[in-house]
PDB file of C-alpha atoms in Angstrom:
ATOM      1  CA  MET A 261      11.895 -32.719 -23.928  1.00 93.00           C
ATOM      2  CA  ILE A 262       8.704 -30.661 -24.112  1.00 97.00           C
ATOM      3  CA  LEU A 263       8.348 -27.858 -26.650  1.00 98.00           C
ATOM      4  CA  PHE A 264       5.985 -25.258 -25.201  1.00 98.00           C
ATOM      5  CA  PRO A 265       4.314 -22.882 -27.703  1.00 98.00           C
ATOM      6  CA  ALA A 266       3.953 -19.482 -26.047  1.00 97.00           C
ATOM      7  CA  VAL A 267       0.990 -17.144 -25.969  1.00 97.00           C
ATOM      8  CA  ASP A 268       1.804 -13.744 -24.483  1.00 96.00           C
ATOM      9  CA  LEU A 269      -1.300 -11.711 -23.680  1.00 97.00           C
ATOM     10  CA  LYS A 270      -1.534  -7.936 -23.868  1.00 96.00           C
ATOM     11  CA  ASN A 271      -4.911  -6.196 -23.935  1.00 96.00           C
ATOM     12  CA  GLY A 272      -6.563  -9.546 -24.629  1.00 97.00           C
ATOM     13  CA  GLN A 273      -4.480 -10.151 -27.755  1.00 96.00           C
ATOM     14  CA  CYS A 274      -1.618 -12.518 -28.609  1.00 96.00           C
ATOM     15  CA  VAL A 275       1.578 -10.504 -28.915  1.00 95.00           C
ATOM     16  CA  ARG A 276       5.329 -10.968 -28.891  1.00 90.00           C
ATOM     17  CA  LEU A 277       7.651  -8.471 -27.252  1.00 89.00           C
ATOM     18  CA  GLU A 278      11.280  -7.708 -27.952  1.00 86.00           C
ATOM     19  CA  GLN A 279      13.467  -7.984 -24.842  1.00 83.00           C
ATOM     20  CA  GLY A 280      10.388  -7.667 -22.659  1.00 81.00           C
ATOM     21  CA  ASP A 281       9.658  -4.117 -23.817  1.00 84.00           C
ATOM     22  CA  MET A 282       5.889  -3.467 -23.876  1.00 87.00           C
ATOM     23  CA  ALA A 283       6.464  -0.639 -26.349  1.00 88.00           C
ATOM     24  CA  ARG A 284       7.976  -3.160 -28.791  1.00 90.00           C
ATOM     25  CA  ALA A 285       4.974  -5.453 -29.087  1.00 89.00           C
ATOM     26  CA  THR A 286       3.835  -7.130 -32.291  1.00 91.00           C
ATOM     27  CA  VAL A 287       0.236  -8.379 -32.396  1.00 94.00           C
ATOM     28  CA  PHE A 288       0.022 -11.840 -33.971  1.00 94.00           C
ATOM     29  CA  ASN A 289      -3.540 -12.878 -33.232  1.00 93.00           C
ATOM     30  CA  LEU A 290      -6.608 -11.025 -31.981  1.00 94.00           C
ATOM     31  CA  ASP A 291      -8.175 -14.285 -30.781  1.00 97.00           C
ATOM     32  CA  PRO A 292      -6.127 -16.137 -28.116  1.00 97.00           C
ATOM     33  CA  ALA A 293      -8.551 -19.084 -28.033  1.00 98.00           C
ATOM     34  CA  ALA A 294      -8.150 -19.585 -31.783  1.00 97.00           C
ATOM     35  CA  GLN A 295      -4.369 -19.451 -31.345  1.00 97.00           C
ATOM     36  CA  ALA A 296      -4.527 -22.094 -28.630  1.00 98.00           C
ATOM     37  CA  ARG A 297      -6.638 -24.339 -30.873  1.00 98.00           C
ATOM     38  CA  SER A 298      -4.122 -23.848 -33.675  1.00 97.00           C
ATOM     39  CA  PHE A 299      -1.243 -24.978 -31.458  1.00 98.00           C
ATOM     40  CA  ALA A 300      -3.261 -28.011 -30.357  1.00 98.00           C
ATOM     41  CA  ALA A 301      -4.000 -28.899 -33.983  1.00 98.00           C
ATOM     42  CA  GLN A 302      -0.285 -28.642 -34.796  1.00 97.00           C
ATOM     43  CA  GLY A 303       0.414 -31.383 -32.268  1.00 98.00           C
ATOM     44  CA  PHE A 304       1.793 -29.479 -29.308  1.00 98.00           C
ATOM     45  CA  GLU A 305       1.073 -31.077 -25.951  1.00 97.00           C
ATOM     46  CA  TYR A 306       1.606 -28.318 -23.369  1.00 98.00           C
ATOM     47  CA  LEU A 307       0.742 -24.609 -23.660  1.00 98.00           C
ATOM     48  CA  HIS A 308       2.678 -21.737 -22.070  1.00 98.00           C
ATOM     49  CA  ILE A 309       0.743 -18.515 -21.368  1.00 98.00           C
ATOM     50  CA  VAL A 310       1.996 -15.224 -19.958  1.00 96.00           C
ATOM     51  CA  ASP A 311      -0.294 -12.412 -18.815  1.00 97.00           C
ATOM     52  CA  LEU A 312       2.013  -9.514 -19.681  1.00 95.00           C
ATOM     53  CA  ASP A 313      -0.318  -6.842 -18.340  1.00 95.00           C
ATOM     54  CA  GLY A 314      -0.628  -8.887 -15.171  1.00 95.00           C
ATOM     55  CA  ALA A 315       3.144  -9.036 -14.745  1.00 91.00           C
ATOM     56  CA  PHE A 316       3.258  -5.234 -14.635  1.00 90.00           C
ATOM     57  CA  ALA A 317       0.078  -4.772 -12.598  1.00 93.00           C
ATOM     58  CA  GLY A 318       0.884  -7.483 -10.063  1.00 93.00           C
ATOM     59  CA  LYS A 319      -2.506  -9.128 -10.533  1.00 96.00           C
ATOM     60  CA  PRO A 320      -4.334 -11.002 -13.329  1.00 97.00           C
ATOM     61  CA  MET A 321      -5.335  -8.644 -16.142  1.00 97.00           C
ATOM     62  CA  ASN A 322      -6.173 -11.021 -19.006  1.00 98.00           C
ATOM     63  CA  ALA A 323      -8.287 -13.548 -17.124  1.00 98.00           C
ATOM     64  CA  HIS A 324     -11.050 -13.552 -19.741  1.00 97.00           C
ATOM     65  CA  ALA A 325      -8.598 -14.484 -22.513  1.00 98.00           C
ATOM     66  CA  VAL A 326      -6.947 -17.176 -20.383  1.00 98.00           C
ATOM     67  CA  GLU A 327     -10.311 -18.700 -19.477  1.00 98.00           C
ATOM     68  CA  ALA A 328     -11.317 -18.734 -23.155  1.00 98.00           C
ATOM     69  CA  MET A 329      -8.105 -20.609 -23.985  1.00 98.00           C
ATOM     70  CA  LEU A 330      -8.737 -23.145 -21.228  1.00 98.00           C
ATOM     71  CA  LYS A 331     -12.147 -23.840 -22.761  1.00 98.00           C
ATOM     72  CA  ALA A 332     -10.658 -24.102 -26.246  1.00 98.00           C
ATOM     73  CA  VAL A 333      -8.090 -26.846 -25.617  1.00 98.00           C
ATOM     74  CA  THR A 334      -7.684 -29.965 -23.505  1.00 98.00           C
ATOM     75  CA  MET A 335      -3.882 -29.918 -23.278  1.00 98.00           C
ATOM     76  CA  PRO A 336      -2.222 -28.885 -19.998  1.00 98.00           C
ATOM     77  CA  VAL A 337      -1.499 -25.163 -19.592  1.00 98.00           C
ATOM     78  CA  GLN A 338       1.110 -23.339 -17.538  1.00 98.00           C
ATOM     79  CA  LEU A 339       0.485 -19.682 -16.741  1.00 98.00           C
ATOM     80  CA  GLY A 340       2.628 -16.824 -15.473  1.00 97.00           C
ATOM     81  CA  GLY A 341       2.191 -13.095 -14.983  1.00 95.00           C
ATOM     82  CA  GLY A 342       0.740 -11.286 -11.977  1.00 94.00           C
ATOM     83  CA  ILE A 343       0.598 -14.337  -9.713  1.00 97.00           C
ATOM     84  CA  ARG A 344       1.769 -12.894  -6.413  1.00 95.00           C
ATOM     85  CA  ASP A 345      -0.373 -14.447  -3.649  1.00 97.00           C
ATOM     86  CA  LEU A 346      -1.901 -17.749  -2.580  1.00 97.00           C
ATOM     87  CA  LYS A 347      -5.436 -16.635  -3.414  1.00 97.00           C
ATOM     88  CA  THR A 348      -4.473 -16.040  -7.067  1.00 97.00           C
ATOM     89  CA  ILE A 349      -2.613 -19.352  -7.237  1.00 98.00           C
ATOM     90  CA  GLU A 350      -5.622 -21.237  -5.896  1.00 98.00           C
ATOM     91  CA  ALA A 351      -8.021 -19.416  -8.211  1.00 98.00           C
ATOM     92  CA  TRP A 352      -6.047 -20.310 -11.338  1.00 98.00           C
ATOM     93  CA  LEU A 353      -5.555 -23.934 -10.336  1.00 98.00           C
ATOM     94  CA  ASP A 354      -9.286 -24.205  -9.622  1.00 98.00           C
ATOM     95  CA  LYS A 355     -10.040 -22.830 -13.097  1.00 98.00           C
ATOM     96  CA  GLY A 356      -8.008 -25.556 -14.758  1.00 98.00           C
ATOM     97  CA  ILE A 357      -4.474 -24.200 -15.047  1.00 98.00           C
ATOM     98  CA  THR A 358      -2.121 -27.167 -14.705  1.00 98.00           C
ATOM     99  CA  ARG A 359       0.854 -25.223 -13.400  1.00 98.00           C
ATOM    100  CA  VAL A 360       1.297 -21.644 -12.215  1.00 98.00           C
ATOM    101  CA  ILE A 361       4.571 -19.794 -12.783  1.00 98.00           C
ATOM    102  CA  ILE A 362       5.727 -17.456 -10.027  1.00 97.00           C
ATOM    103  CA  GLY A 363       8.345 -14.863 -10.962  1.00 92.00           C
ATOM    104  CA  THR A 364       8.454 -11.609  -9.013  1.00 89.00           C
ATOM    105  CA  ALA A 365       7.093 -13.219  -5.838  1.00 92.00           C
ATOM    106  CA  ALA A 366       9.832 -15.867  -6.016  1.00 92.00           C
ATOM    107  CA  VAL A 367      12.335 -13.055  -5.484  1.00 90.00           C
ATOM    108  CA  ARG A 368      10.303 -10.961  -3.060  1.00 90.00           C
ATOM    109  CA  ASP A 369       8.388 -13.653  -1.149  1.00 94.00           C
ATOM    110  CA  PRO A 370      10.100 -17.055  -1.384  1.00 95.00           C
ATOM    111  CA  GLU A 371       7.969 -18.420   1.454  1.00 97.00           C
ATOM    112  CA  LEU A 372       4.901 -18.037  -0.775  1.00 97.00           C
ATOM    113  CA  VAL A 373       6.494 -20.310  -3.369  1.00 97.00           C
ATOM    114  CA  LYS A 374       7.565 -22.874  -0.772  1.00 97.00           C
ATOM    115  CA  GLY A 375       4.132 -22.941   0.824  1.00 97.00           C
ATOM    116  CA  ALA A 376       2.311 -23.182  -2.496  1.00 98.00           C
ATOM    117  CA  ALA A 377       4.634 -25.909  -3.802  1.00 98.00           C
ATOM    118  CA  LYS A 378       3.976 -27.921  -0.656  1.00 97.00           C
ATOM    119  CA  GLN A 379       0.218 -27.370  -0.858  1.00 97.00           C
ATOM    120  CA  PHE A 380       0.006 -28.071  -4.606  1.00 98.00           C
ATOM    121  CA  PRO A 381       2.700 -30.654  -5.463  1.00 96.00           C
ATOM    122  CA  GLY A 382       3.885 -30.533  -9.065  1.00 96.00           C
ATOM    123  CA  ARG A 383       1.778 -27.478  -9.882  1.00 98.00           C
ATOM    124  CA  VAL A 384       4.075 -24.573  -9.014  1.00 98.00           C
ATOM    125  CA  ALA A 385       6.974 -23.448 -11.210  1.00 98.00           C
ATOM    126  CA  VAL A 386       9.377 -20.546 -10.753  1.00 97.00           C
ATOM    127  CA  GLY A 387      10.102 -18.119 -13.572  1.00 95.00           C
ATOM    128  CA  LEU A 388      13.600 -16.651 -13.471  1.00 94.00           C
ATOM    129  CA  ASP A 389      14.151 -13.964 -16.079  1.00 90.00           C
ATOM    130  CA  ALA A 390      17.759 -12.822 -16.203  1.00 89.00           C
ATOM    131  CA  ARG A 391      19.326  -9.633 -17.509  1.00 85.00           C
ATOM    132  CA  ASP A 392      23.143  -9.668 -17.411  1.00 80.00           C
ATOM    133  CA  GLY A 393      22.964 -12.558 -14.971  1.00 78.00           C
ATOM    134  CA  LYS A 394      20.657 -10.795 -12.502  1.00 87.00           C
ATOM    135  CA  VAL A 395      16.964 -11.623 -12.137  1.00 91.00           C
ATOM    136  CA  ALA A 396      14.459  -9.011 -13.340  1.00 83.00           C
ATOM    137  CA  VAL A 397      11.071  -8.520 -11.665  1.00 79.00           C
ATOM    138  CA  GLU A 398       7.824  -6.548 -12.045  1.00 73.00           C
ATOM    139  CA  GLY A 399       7.345  -7.511 -15.694  1.00 62.00           C
ATOM    140  CA  TRP A 400      11.104  -7.099 -16.223  1.00 63.00           C
ATOM    141  CA  ALA A 401      10.809  -3.388 -15.404  1.00 67.00           C
ATOM    142  CA  GLU A 402      13.214  -3.750 -12.476  1.00 74.00           C
ATOM    143  CA  THR A 403      16.436  -5.727 -12.085  1.00 77.00           C
ATOM    144  CA  SER A 404      17.202  -7.274  -8.717  1.00 76.00           C
ATOM    145  CA  HIS A 405      20.642  -7.832  -7.194  1.00 83.00           C
ATOM    146  CA  VAL A 406      20.453 -11.613  -7.081  1.00 89.00           C
ATOM    147  CA  THR A 407      21.405 -14.211  -9.666  1.00 92.00           C
ATOM    148  CA  ALA A 408      19.143 -16.879 -11.095  1.00 93.00           C
ATOM    149  CA  LEU A 409      21.245 -19.567  -9.415  1.00 94.00           C
ATOM    150  CA  GLU A 410      20.932 -17.927  -5.987  1.00 94.00           C
ATOM    151  CA  ILE A 411      17.148 -17.837  -6.268  1.00 93.00           C
ATOM    152  CA  ALA A 412      16.854 -21.325  -7.760  1.00 95.00           C
ATOM    153  CA  GLN A 413      18.880 -22.769  -4.887  1.00 96.00           C
ATOM    154  CA  ARG A 414      16.374 -21.343  -2.385  1.00 94.00           C
ATOM    155  CA  PHE A 415      13.796 -23.788  -3.721  1.00 96.00           C
ATOM    156  CA  GLU A 416      15.916 -26.918  -4.034  1.00 95.00           C
ATOM    157  CA  ASP A 417      13.915 -28.944  -1.513  1.00 93.00           C
ATOM    158  CA  ALA A 418      10.597 -27.091  -1.818  1.00 96.00           C
ATOM    159  CA  GLY A 419       8.927 -29.347  -4.369  1.00 96.00           C
ATOM    160  CA  VAL A 420       8.979 -26.779  -7.201  1.00 98.00           C
ATOM    161  CA  ALA A 421       7.982 -28.493 -10.460  1.00 98.00           C
ATOM    162  CA  ALA A 422      10.294 -26.542 -12.769  1.00 98.00           C
ATOM    163  CA  ILE A 423      12.470 -23.479 -13.218  1.00 98.00           C
ATOM    164  CA  ILE A 424      11.768 -21.500 -16.387  1.00 97.00           C
ATOM    165  CA  PHE A 425      14.946 -19.615 -17.224  1.00 96.00           C
ATOM    166  CA  THR A 426      14.617 -16.730 -19.685  1.00 93.00           C
ATOM    167  CA  ASP A 427      17.489 -14.733 -21.163  1.00 91.00           C
ATOM    168  CA  ILE A 428      15.872 -11.299 -21.529  1.00 87.00           C
ATOM    169  CA  ALA A 429      18.580 -10.027 -23.883  1.00 85.00           C
ATOM    170  CA  ARG A 430      17.545 -12.648 -26.446  1.00 88.00           C
ATOM    171  CA  ASP A 431      13.799 -12.743 -25.848  1.00 80.00           C
ATOM    172  CA  GLY A 432      11.817 -12.066 -29.016  1.00 77.00           C
ATOM    173  CA  LEU A 433      14.929 -11.393 -31.102  1.00 82.00           C
ATOM    174  CA  LEU A 434      15.338 -14.842 -32.718  1.00 86.00           C
ATOM    175  CA  LYS A 435      19.022 -15.059 -31.791  1.00 91.00           C
ATOM    176  CA  GLY A 436      18.859 -18.622 -30.518  1.00 95.00           C
ATOM    177  CA  LEU A 437      18.513 -20.000 -27.002  1.00 96.00           C
ATOM    178  CA  ASN A 438      21.223 -19.212 -24.453  1.00 95.00           C
ATOM    179  CA  LEU A 439      21.909 -22.863 -23.765  1.00 96.00           C
ATOM    180  CA  ASP A 440      25.274 -22.262 -22.115  1.00 95.00           C
ATOM    181  CA  ALA A 441      23.671 -20.273 -19.288  1.00 94.00           C
ATOM    182  CA  THR A 442      20.598 -22.510 -19.105  1.00 96.00           C
ATOM    183  CA  ILE A 443      22.560 -25.752 -18.960  1.00 97.00           C
ATOM    184  CA  GLY A 444      24.959 -24.128 -16.492  1.00 95.00           C
ATOM    185  CA  LEU A 445      21.995 -23.486 -14.202  1.00 95.00           C
ATOM    186  CA  ALA A 446      20.491 -26.947 -14.722  1.00 97.00           C
ATOM    187  CA  ASP A 447      23.814 -28.602 -13.855  1.00 97.00           C
ATOM    188  CA  ARG A 448      23.866 -26.924 -10.429  1.00 96.00           C
ATOM    189  CA  ILE A 449      20.333 -27.651  -9.242  1.00 97.00           C
ATOM    190  CA  SER A 450      18.098 -30.706  -9.102  1.00 97.00           C
ATOM    191  CA  ILE A 451      14.913 -28.903 -10.206  1.00 97.00           C
ATOM    192  CA  PRO A 452      14.021 -29.450 -13.901  1.00 97.00           C
ATOM    193  CA  VAL A 453      14.927 -26.398 -16.025  1.00 98.00           C
ATOM    194  CA  ILE A 454      13.040 -25.112 -19.081  1.00 98.00           C
ATOM    195  CA  ALA A 455      14.878 -22.857 -21.557  1.00 98.00           C
ATOM    196  CA  SER A 456      13.294 -19.625 -22.785  1.00 96.00           C
ATOM    197  CA  GLY A 457      14.240 -16.556 -24.780  1.00 92.00           C
ATOM    198  CA  GLY A 458      15.509 -16.335 -28.352  1.00 93.00           C
ATOM    199  CA  PHE A 459      14.271 -19.633 -29.832  1.00 96.00           C
ATOM    200  CA  ALA A 460      14.907 -19.128 -33.548  1.00 96.00           C
ATOM    201  CA  SER A 461      14.842 -22.258 -35.688  1.00 96.00           C
ATOM    202  CA  ILE A 462      15.114 -26.016 -36.031  1.00 97.00           C
ATOM    203  CA  ASP A 463      18.779 -25.598 -35.024  1.00 97.00           C
ATOM    204  CA  ASP A 464      17.592 -24.811 -31.500  1.00 97.00           C
ATOM    205  CA  VAL A 465      15.637 -28.070 -31.453  1.00 98.00           C
ATOM    206  CA  LYS A 466      18.744 -29.963 -32.543  1.00 97.00           C
ATOM    207  CA  ALA A 467      20.805 -28.226 -29.841  1.00 97.00           C
ATOM    208  CA  LEU A 468      18.243 -29.185 -27.203  1.00 97.00           C
ATOM    209  CA  LEU A 469      18.623 -32.831 -28.206  1.00 97.00           C
ATOM    210  CA  GLU A 470      22.413 -32.858 -27.820  1.00 97.00           C
ATOM    211  CA  PRO A 471      23.792 -34.908 -24.899  1.00 96.00           C
ATOM    212  CA  ARG A 472      24.922 -31.797 -22.999  1.00 96.00           C
ATOM    213  CA  ALA A 473      21.311 -30.589 -22.808  1.00 97.00           C
ATOM    214  CA  LYS A 474      19.911 -33.864 -21.472  1.00 94.00           C
ATOM    215  CA  LYS A 475      19.112 -32.317 -18.075  1.00 94.00           C
ATOM    216  CA  LEU A 476      16.774 -29.731 -19.612  1.00 98.00           C
ATOM    217  CA  ALA A 477      13.055 -30.447 -19.363  1.00 97.00           C
ATOM    218  CA  GLY A 478      12.025 -28.419 -22.394  1.00 97.00           C
ATOM    219  CA  ALA A 479      11.992 -25.048 -24.108  1.00 98.00           C
ATOM    220  CA  ILE A 480       9.523 -22.288 -24.850  1.00 98.00           C
ATOM    221  CA  VAL A 481       9.096 -21.071 -28.409  1.00 97.00           C
ATOM    222  CA  GLY A 482       7.231 -17.940 -29.436  1.00 95.00           C
ATOM    223  CA  ARG A 483       8.059 -15.607 -32.316  1.00 94.00           C
ATOM    224  CA  ALA A 484       9.730 -18.332 -34.407  1.00 95.00           C
ATOM    225  CA  LEU A 485       6.392 -20.140 -34.556  1.00 96.00           C
ATOM    226  CA  TYR A 486       4.342 -17.040 -35.274  1.00 94.00           C
ATOM    227  CA  ASP A 487       6.453 -15.817 -38.169  1.00 92.00           C
ATOM    228  CA  GLY A 488       7.004 -19.244 -39.715  1.00 95.00           C
ATOM    229  CA  ARG A 489      10.714 -19.694 -39.002  1.00 96.00           C
ATOM    230  CA  LEU A 490      10.010 -22.945 -37.176  1.00 97.00           C
ATOM    231  CA  ASP A 491       7.936 -25.683 -38.785  1.00 98.00           C
ATOM    232  CA  PRO A 492       5.940 -27.249 -35.915  1.00 98.00           C
ATOM    233  CA  ALA A 493       5.623 -30.629 -37.627  1.00 98.00           C
ATOM    234  CA  ALA A 494       9.364 -30.869 -38.300  1.00 98.00           C
ATOM    235  CA  ALA A 495      10.266 -29.754 -34.776  1.00 98.00           C
ATOM    236  CA  LEU A 496       7.913 -32.192 -33.049  1.00 98.00           C
ATOM    237  CA  LYS A 497       8.927 -35.056 -35.335  1.00 97.00           C
ATOM    238  CA  LEU A 498      12.593 -34.461 -34.483  1.00 97.00           C
ATOM    239  CA  ILE A 499      11.858 -34.457 -30.750  1.00 96.00           C
ATOM    240  CA  ARG A 500       9.746 -37.608 -30.898  1.00 95.00           C
ATOM    241  CA  SER A 501      12.293 -39.448 -33.001  1.00 95.00           C
ATOM    242  CA  ALA A 502      14.926 -38.741 -30.350  1.00 89.00           C
ATOM    243  CA  VAL A 503      12.935 -40.382 -27.554  1.00 75.00           C
TER     244      VAL A 503
END
């Protein structure tokens, strides 16, 4: 069970959104590299970064901030947002990103994901962000007509490293993870699933360690860390004691 601290980038700053709405952004740190170092010092072992501007633009928009974070820490980093073609995937992997997360292109261009996963084993994940059960794309600005399960099943034998499943309705609102939906997805596919959206407190950590959640590979935590609702030391101690 990996707990991924999240850094969402907007205009080169660390922010948190509410339900993916760029107009509802709270700035938490003006220095993403310093934030990455802070998470490393707290004992986290894997960083999750999203280029929010990139997700809307369809291309990397916060590359300078991401590169600064890569220089600041030695822990592995997964990155999503604006990764829509093989050239961008290759560029990020060459720069030191451990794993790229493909969202919109997984819906629009599944062959890209399959080809990249084959070319870069273990280094391509799929981000499925669901609103009322349907997957949203283009930085969550549009909702598709397909379910997360339908898309996940497309990649069952493609070598995808993980599915990151986000409940948009809960994202940034500290309402707790939607484990019922996440576990429901994990139970129907063989790809490891990471929970995202709504992480609120130590209770979410405890829920992730329950037997029913044993198929989950981890969870992403954002606002709860930034506003102090989750004590990193307590959360990581609980996870390590359960191993």
